[in-house]
Amino acid sequence: MNVLVVGGSGGIGAALVSAYAADQAVQELVATRRGEPDAQSASASWLALDLCRQDSIERAGKEIRSAMEHLDLVIFASGVLQSDSARAEKSLEQIRLSALQASSTVNALGPLCMLAELAAPLRASTAPKVVFLSAQIGSIEDNGLGGWYGYRMAKAALNMGVKTAAIEVSRWRNDATLVALHPGTTLTKLSEPFVRRRRKPPASAPQAAEKIAAFVRRMTPDMNGGFYRCDGCRLPW
């Protein structure tokens, strides 16, 4: 099995890389990170990928296509909730165009562009699986609290991209399965500022990776185009 983890240097991404590096069923493991790989990244073949730059996306796609004739599993674990220059918006007064654009690019547009680069090796696989880590907060129906404009909108856009791409890959006739997955609240650098006071401790990154890997093993073609929790329950769009 050939595996690609996009965003392999993040909290959940790094845990996924470790998990699949130890999986004897994995023949080739490739992971991406925004900066250049360092000398200690020996658990996978690492590629630089900046999801905000089309040239970087195209370059990474070309390298992956050259390295692997077929791609059996792709997990998009990249994402950003806020940055030093753009905080999560709690009200309309805090909305800024640049922050909305940045969130949309990293969380939705860049990953979909990267998927386009992977179409050929995915089509060459038998029953390929593609998982986009989304978030329940991106559900329009489930939004009862408001706030978090940029992140909610970006994840909702990602979900639409996943649903639309799933319709296309169903025409490949190779049992491709493409889903959006809510990994559950996980303690990472992305979530740490928002989970400090939770009564129920959030899952660790390795625990989340274990749940994601278990979900992947249970994926079947009839799940194509769905939005799920790790336990297999469907979430409303």
PDB file of N, CA and C in Angstrom, residues 10-12 34 77-90 94 96 98-108 133-138 146-155 182-196 198:
ATOM      1  N   GLY A  10       2.294  18.452  11.267  1.00  0.00           N
ATOM      2  CA  GLY A  10       1.376  18.946  12.289  1.00  0.00           C
ATOM      3  C   GLY A  10       1.150  17.896  13.369  1.00  0.00           C
ATOM      4  N   GLY A  11       0.314  18.230  14.350  1.00  0.00           N
ATOM      5  CA  GLY A  11       0.093  17.319  15.464  1.00  0.00           C
ATOM      6  C   GLY A  11      -0.474  15.980  15.034  1.00  0.00           C
ATOM      7  N   ILE A  12      -1.656  15.987  14.428  1.00  0.00           N
ATOM      8  CA  ILE A  12      -2.267  14.742  13.973  1.00  0.00           C
ATOM      9  C   ILE A  12      -1.489  14.161  12.804  1.00  0.00           C
ATOM     10  N   ARG A  34       5.351  22.129   5.221  1.00  0.00           N
ATOM     11  CA  ARG A  34       5.442  23.418   4.544  1.00  0.00           C
ATOM     12  C   ARG A  34       6.885  23.817   4.279  1.00  0.00           C
ATOM     13  N   ALA A  77      -4.154  16.105   6.281  1.00  0.00           N
ATOM     14  CA  ALA A  77      -4.165  16.458   7.704  1.00  0.00           C
ATOM     15  C   ALA A  77      -3.739  17.901   7.938  1.00  0.00           C
ATOM     16  N   SER A  78      -3.638  18.675   6.879  1.00  0.00           N
ATOM     17  CA  SER A  78      -3.221  20.072   6.990  1.00  0.00           C
ATOM     18  C   SER A  78      -4.398  20.936   7.411  1.00  0.00           C
ATOM     19  N   GLY A  79      -4.107  22.077   7.998  1.00  0.00           N
ATOM     20  CA  GLY A  79      -5.175  22.999   8.383  1.00  0.00           C
ATOM     21  C   GLY A  79      -4.661  24.075   9.317  1.00  0.00           C
ATOM     22  N   VAL A  80      -5.420  25.157   9.396  1.00  0.00           N
ATOM     23  CA  VAL A  80      -5.064  26.248  10.310  1.00  0.00           C
ATOM     24  C   VAL A  80      -6.341  26.851  10.872  1.00  0.00           C
ATOM     25  N   LEU A  81      -6.357  27.088  12.174  1.00  0.00           N
ATOM     26  CA  LEU A  81      -7.512  27.703  12.820  1.00  0.00           C
ATOM     27  C   LEU A  81      -7.286  29.197  12.998  1.00  0.00           C
ATOM     28  N   GLN A  82      -6.106  29.561  13.466  1.00  0.00           N
ATOM     29  CA  GLN A  82      -5.737  30.959  13.595  1.00  0.00           C
ATOM     30  C   GLN A  82      -4.224  31.067  13.545  1.00  0.00           C
ATOM     31  N   SER A  83      -3.740  32.270  13.384  1.00  0.00           N
ATOM     32  CA  SER A  83      -2.302  32.523  13.345  1.00  0.00           C
ATOM     33  C   SER A  83      -2.001  33.718  14.233  1.00  0.00           C
ATOM     34  N   ASP A  84      -0.726  34.067  14.331  1.00  0.00           N
ATOM     35  CA  ASP A  84      -0.343  35.218  15.147  1.00  0.00           C
ATOM     36  C   ASP A  84      -0.956  36.510  14.620  1.00  0.00           C
ATOM     37  N   SER A  85      -1.151  36.577  13.312  1.00  0.00           N
ATOM     38  CA  SER A  85      -1.670  37.797  12.700  1.00  0.00           C
ATOM     39  C   SER A  85      -3.181  37.772  12.470  1.00  0.00           C
ATOM     40  N   ALA A  86      -3.796  36.599  12.626  1.00  0.00           N
ATOM     41  CA  ALA A  86      -5.236  36.477  12.384  1.00  0.00           C
ATOM     42  C   ALA A  86      -5.839  35.530  13.409  1.00  0.00           C
ATOM     43  N   ARG A  87      -6.590  36.094  14.345  1.00  0.00           N
ATOM     44  CA  ARG A  87      -7.202  35.299  15.403  1.00  0.00           C
ATOM     45  C   ARG A  87      -8.593  34.833  14.988  1.00  0.00           C
ATOM     46  N   ALA A  88      -9.069  33.774  15.626  1.00  0.00           N
ATOM     47  CA  ALA A  88     -10.411  33.275  15.347  1.00  0.00           C
ATOM     48  C   ALA A  88     -11.447  34.363  15.671  1.00  0.00           C
ATOM     49  N   GLU A  89     -12.323  34.643  14.716  1.00  0.00           N
ATOM     50  CA  GLU A  89     -13.264  35.749  14.861  1.00  0.00           C
ATOM     51  C   GLU A  89     -14.462  35.337  15.718  1.00  0.00           C
ATOM     52  N   LYS A  90     -14.754  36.137  16.721  1.00  0.00           N
ATOM     53  CA  LYS A  90     -15.915  35.881  17.569  1.00  0.00           C
ATOM     54  C   LYS A  90     -17.094  36.788  17.206  1.00  0.00           C
ATOM     55  N   GLN A  94     -14.654  41.645  13.952  1.00  0.00           N
ATOM     56  CA  GLN A  94     -13.295  41.101  13.898  1.00  0.00           C
ATOM     57  C   GLN A  94     -12.938  40.515  12.535  1.00  0.00           C
ATOM     58  N   ARG A  96     -11.710  40.127   8.850  1.00  0.00           N
ATOM     59  CA  ARG A  96     -10.797  40.808   7.933  1.00  0.00           C
ATOM     60  C   ARG A  96     -10.652  39.950   6.679  1.00  0.00           C
ATOM     61  N   SER A  98      -8.251  39.533   4.502  1.00  0.00           N
ATOM     62  CA  SER A  98      -7.005  38.789   4.353  1.00  0.00           C
ATOM     63  C   SER A  98      -7.021  37.503   5.178  1.00  0.00           C
ATOM     64  N   ALA A  99      -7.596  37.574   6.378  1.00  0.00           N
ATOM     65  CA  ALA A  99      -7.656  36.389   7.234  1.00  0.00           C
ATOM     66  C   ALA A  99      -8.613  35.346   6.663  1.00  0.00           C
ATOM     67  N   LEU A 100      -9.749  35.795   6.141  1.00  0.00           N
ATOM     68  CA  LEU A 100     -10.695  34.872   5.527  1.00  0.00           C
ATOM     69  C   LEU A 100     -10.070  34.184   4.314  1.00  0.00           C
ATOM     70  N   GLN A 101      -9.356  34.956   3.523  1.00  0.00           N
ATOM     71  CA  GLN A 101      -8.716  34.388   2.334  1.00  0.00           C
ATOM     72  C   GLN A 101      -7.642  33.371   2.712  1.00  0.00           C
ATOM     73  N   ALA A 102      -6.849  33.690   3.729  1.00  0.00           N
ATOM     74  CA  ALA A 102      -5.789  32.785   4.158  1.00  0.00           C
ATOM     75  C   ALA A 102      -6.371  31.475   4.685  1.00  0.00           C
ATOM     76  N   SER A 103      -7.418  31.564   5.502  1.00  0.00           N
ATOM     77  CA  SER A 103      -8.043  30.362   6.038  1.00  0.00           C
ATOM     78  C   SER A 103      -8.630  29.500   4.935  1.00  0.00           C
ATOM     79  N   SER A 104      -9.286  30.121   3.984  1.00  0.00           N
ATOM     80  CA  SER A 104      -9.888  29.386   2.880  1.00  0.00           C
ATOM     81  C   SER A 104      -8.826  28.692   2.034  1.00  0.00           C
ATOM     82  N   THR A 105      -7.704  29.371   1.805  1.00  0.00           N
ATOM     83  CA  THR A 105      -6.656  28.790   0.984  1.00  0.00           C
ATOM     84  C   THR A 105      -6.044  27.559   1.637  1.00  0.00           C
ATOM     85  N   VAL A 106      -5.695  27.668   2.907  1.00  0.00           N
ATOM     86  CA  VAL A 106      -5.031  26.555   3.596  1.00  0.00           C
ATOM     87  C   VAL A 106      -5.988  25.406   3.871  1.00  0.00           C
ATOM     88  N   ASN A 107      -7.204  25.721   4.288  1.00  0.00           N
ATOM     89  CA  ASN A 107      -8.130  24.681   4.721  1.00  0.00           C
ATOM     90  C   ASN A 107      -8.939  24.048   3.604  1.00  0.00           C
ATOM     91  N   ALA A 108      -9.126  24.752   2.496  1.00  0.00           N
ATOM     92  CA  ALA A 108     -10.007  24.227   1.451  1.00  0.00           C
ATOM     93  C   ALA A 108      -9.398  24.267   0.053  1.00  0.00           C
ATOM     94  N   LEU A 133      -9.328  15.700   6.554  1.00  0.00           N
ATOM     95  CA  LEU A 133      -9.707  16.020   7.919  1.00  0.00           C
ATOM     96  C   LEU A 133     -10.450  17.343   7.914  1.00  0.00           C
ATOM     97  N   SER A 134     -11.730  17.271   8.150  1.00  0.00           N
ATOM     98  CA  SER A 134     -12.594  18.437   8.195  1.00  0.00           C
ATOM     99  C   SER A 134     -12.869  18.757   9.659  1.00  0.00           C
ATOM    100  N   ALA A 135     -14.042  19.284   9.962  1.00  0.00           N
ATOM    101  CA  ALA A 135     -14.387  19.592  11.348  1.00  0.00           C
ATOM    102  C   ALA A 135     -15.894  19.740  11.455  1.00  0.00           C
ATOM    103  N   GLN A 136     -16.438  19.274  12.550  1.00  0.00           N
ATOM    104  CA  GLN A 136     -17.876  19.398  12.768  1.00  0.00           C
ATOM    105  C   GLN A 136     -18.312  20.858  12.764  1.00  0.00           C
ATOM    106  N   ILE A 137     -17.387  21.738  13.125  1.00  0.00           N
ATOM    107  CA  ILE A 137     -17.695  23.169  13.141  1.00  0.00           C
ATOM    108  C   ILE A 137     -17.968  23.704  11.740  1.00  0.00           C
ATOM    109  N   GLY A 138     -17.627  22.934  10.716  1.00  0.00           N
ATOM    110  CA  GLY A 138     -17.909  23.326   9.344  1.00  0.00           C
ATOM    111  C   GLY A 138     -19.298  22.919   8.871  1.00  0.00           C
ATOM    112  N   GLY A 146     -22.555  30.137  16.400  1.00  0.00           N
ATOM    113  CA  GLY A 146     -22.006  31.266  15.661  1.00  0.00           C
ATOM    114  C   GLY A 146     -20.524  31.452  15.919  1.00  0.00           C
ATOM    115  N   GLY A 147     -19.989  32.580  15.470  1.00  0.00           N
ATOM    116  CA  GLY A 147     -18.569  32.862  15.643  1.00  0.00           C
ATOM    117  C   GLY A 147     -17.682  31.987  14.766  1.00  0.00           C
ATOM    118  N   TRP A 148     -16.376  32.170  14.911  1.00  0.00           N
ATOM    119  CA  TRP A 148     -15.382  31.370  14.194  1.00  0.00           C
ATOM    120  C   TRP A 148     -15.634  31.422  12.684  1.00  0.00           C
ATOM    121  N   TYR A 149     -15.870  32.628  12.176  1.00  0.00           N
ATOM    122  CA  TYR A 149     -16.294  32.794  10.794  1.00  0.00           C
ATOM    123  C   TYR A 149     -15.355  32.140   9.782  1.00  0.00           C
ATOM    124  N   GLY A 150     -14.089  32.513   9.826  1.00  0.00           N
ATOM    125  CA  GLY A 150     -13.158  32.039   8.821  1.00  0.00           C
ATOM    126  C   GLY A 150     -13.010  30.536   8.803  1.00  0.00           C
ATOM    127  N   TYR A 151     -12.864  29.941   9.970  1.00  0.00           N
ATOM    128  CA  TYR A 151     -12.660  28.487  10.059  1.00  0.00           C
ATOM    129  C   TYR A 151     -13.924  27.744   9.651  1.00  0.00           C
ATOM    130  N   ARG A 152     -15.082  28.209  10.129  1.00  0.00           N
ATOM    131  CA  ARG A 152     -16.347  27.566   9.739  1.00  0.00           C
ATOM    132  C   ARG A 152     -16.537  27.623   8.223  1.00  0.00           C
ATOM    133  N   MET A 153     -16.325  28.797   7.657  1.00  0.00           N
ATOM    134  CA  MET A 153     -16.549  28.965   6.227  1.00  0.00           C
ATOM    135  C   MET A 153     -15.574  28.132   5.407  1.00  0.00           C
ATOM    136  N   ALA A 154     -14.320  28.068   5.850  1.00  0.00           N
ATOM    137  CA  ALA A 154     -13.312  27.297   5.120  1.00  0.00           C
ATOM    138  C   ALA A 154     -13.620  25.812   5.148  1.00  0.00           C
ATOM    139  N   LYS A 155     -14.026  25.307   6.319  1.00  0.00           N
ATOM    140  CA  LYS A 155     -14.331  23.888   6.410  1.00  0.00           C
ATOM    141  C   LYS A 155     -15.616  23.547   5.651  1.00  0.00           C
ATOM    142  N   HIS A 182     -14.356  14.218  10.565  1.00  0.00           N
ATOM    143  CA  HIS A 182     -14.143  15.004  11.781  1.00  0.00           C
ATOM    144  C   HIS A 182     -13.353  14.131  12.751  1.00  0.00           C
ATOM    145  N   PRO A 183     -12.104  14.482  13.055  1.00  0.00           N
ATOM    146  CA  PRO A 183     -11.276  13.614  13.897  1.00  0.00           C
ATOM    147  C   PRO A 183     -11.593  13.693  15.384  1.00  0.00           C
ATOM    148  N   GLY A 184     -12.469  14.616  15.761  1.00  0.00           N
ATOM    149  CA  GLY A 184     -12.741  14.831  17.180  1.00  0.00           C
ATOM    150  C   GLY A 184     -11.777  15.861  17.743  1.00  0.00           C
ATOM    151  N   THR A 185     -12.122  16.436  18.877  1.00  0.00           N
ATOM    152  CA  THR A 185     -11.263  17.438  19.495  1.00  0.00           C
ATOM    153  C   THR A 185      -9.961  16.789  19.940  1.00  0.00           C
ATOM    154  N   THR A 186      -8.853  17.334  19.457  1.00  0.00           N
ATOM    155  CA  THR A 186      -7.540  16.754  19.692  1.00  0.00           C
ATOM    156  C   THR A 186      -6.597  17.828  20.208  1.00  0.00           C
ATOM    157  N   LEU A 187      -5.779  17.466  21.150  1.00  0.00           N
ATOM    158  CA  LEU A 187      -4.820  18.426  21.708  1.00  0.00           C
ATOM    159  C   LEU A 187      -3.628  18.574  20.762  1.00  0.00           C
ATOM    160  N   THR A 188      -3.596  19.688  20.052  1.00  0.00           N
ATOM    161  CA  THR A 188      -2.500  20.030  19.149  1.00  0.00           C
ATOM    162  C   THR A 188      -2.194  21.511  19.322  1.00  0.00           C
ATOM    163  N   LYS A 189      -1.179  22.004  18.625  1.00  0.00           N
ATOM    164  CA  LYS A 189      -0.886  23.432  18.671  1.00  0.00           C
ATOM    165  C   LYS A 189      -2.058  24.240  18.133  1.00  0.00           C
ATOM    166  N   LEU A 190      -2.798  23.650  17.165  1.00  0.00           N
ATOM    167  CA  LEU A 190      -3.934  24.346  16.565  1.00  0.00           C
ATOM    168  C   LEU A 190      -5.048  24.539  17.587  1.00  0.00           C
ATOM    169  N   SER A 191      -5.313  23.515  18.392  1.00  0.00           N
ATOM    170  CA  SER A 191      -6.469  23.561  19.292  1.00  0.00           C
ATOM    171  C   SER A 191      -6.135  23.965  20.719  1.00  0.00           C
ATOM    172  N   GLU A 192      -4.877  23.914  21.098  1.00  0.00           N
ATOM    173  CA  GLU A 192      -4.489  24.104  22.498  1.00  0.00           C
ATOM    174  C   GLU A 192      -5.069  25.365  23.160  1.00  0.00           C
ATOM    175  N   PRO A 193      -5.093  26.521  22.490  1.00  0.00           N
ATOM    176  CA  PRO A 193      -5.651  27.710  23.151  1.00  0.00           C
ATOM    177  C   PRO A 193      -7.136  27.604  23.479  1.00  0.00           C
ATOM    178  N   PHE A 194      -7.845  26.649  22.850  1.00  0.00           N
ATOM    179  CA  PHE A 194      -9.295  26.590  22.998  1.00  0.00           C
ATOM    180  C   PHE A 194      -9.778  25.405  23.840  1.00  0.00           C
ATOM    181  N   VAL A 195      -8.874  24.539  24.264  1.00  0.00           N
ATOM    182  CA  VAL A 195      -9.302  23.337  24.993  1.00  0.00           C
ATOM    183  C   VAL A 195      -8.742  23.283  26.405  1.00  0.00           C
ATOM    184  N   ARG A 196      -8.101  24.356  26.859  1.00  0.00           N
ATOM    185  CA  ARG A 196      -7.474  24.331  28.175  1.00  0.00           C
ATOM    186  C   ARG A 196      -8.474  24.077  29.298  1.00  0.00           C
ATOM    187  N   ARG A 198     -11.536  22.592  29.048  1.00  0.00           N
ATOM    188  CA  ARG A 198     -12.509  21.522  28.803  1.00  0.00           C
ATOM    189  C   ARG A 198     -12.575  20.569  29.987  1.00  0.00           C
TER     190      ARG A 198
END
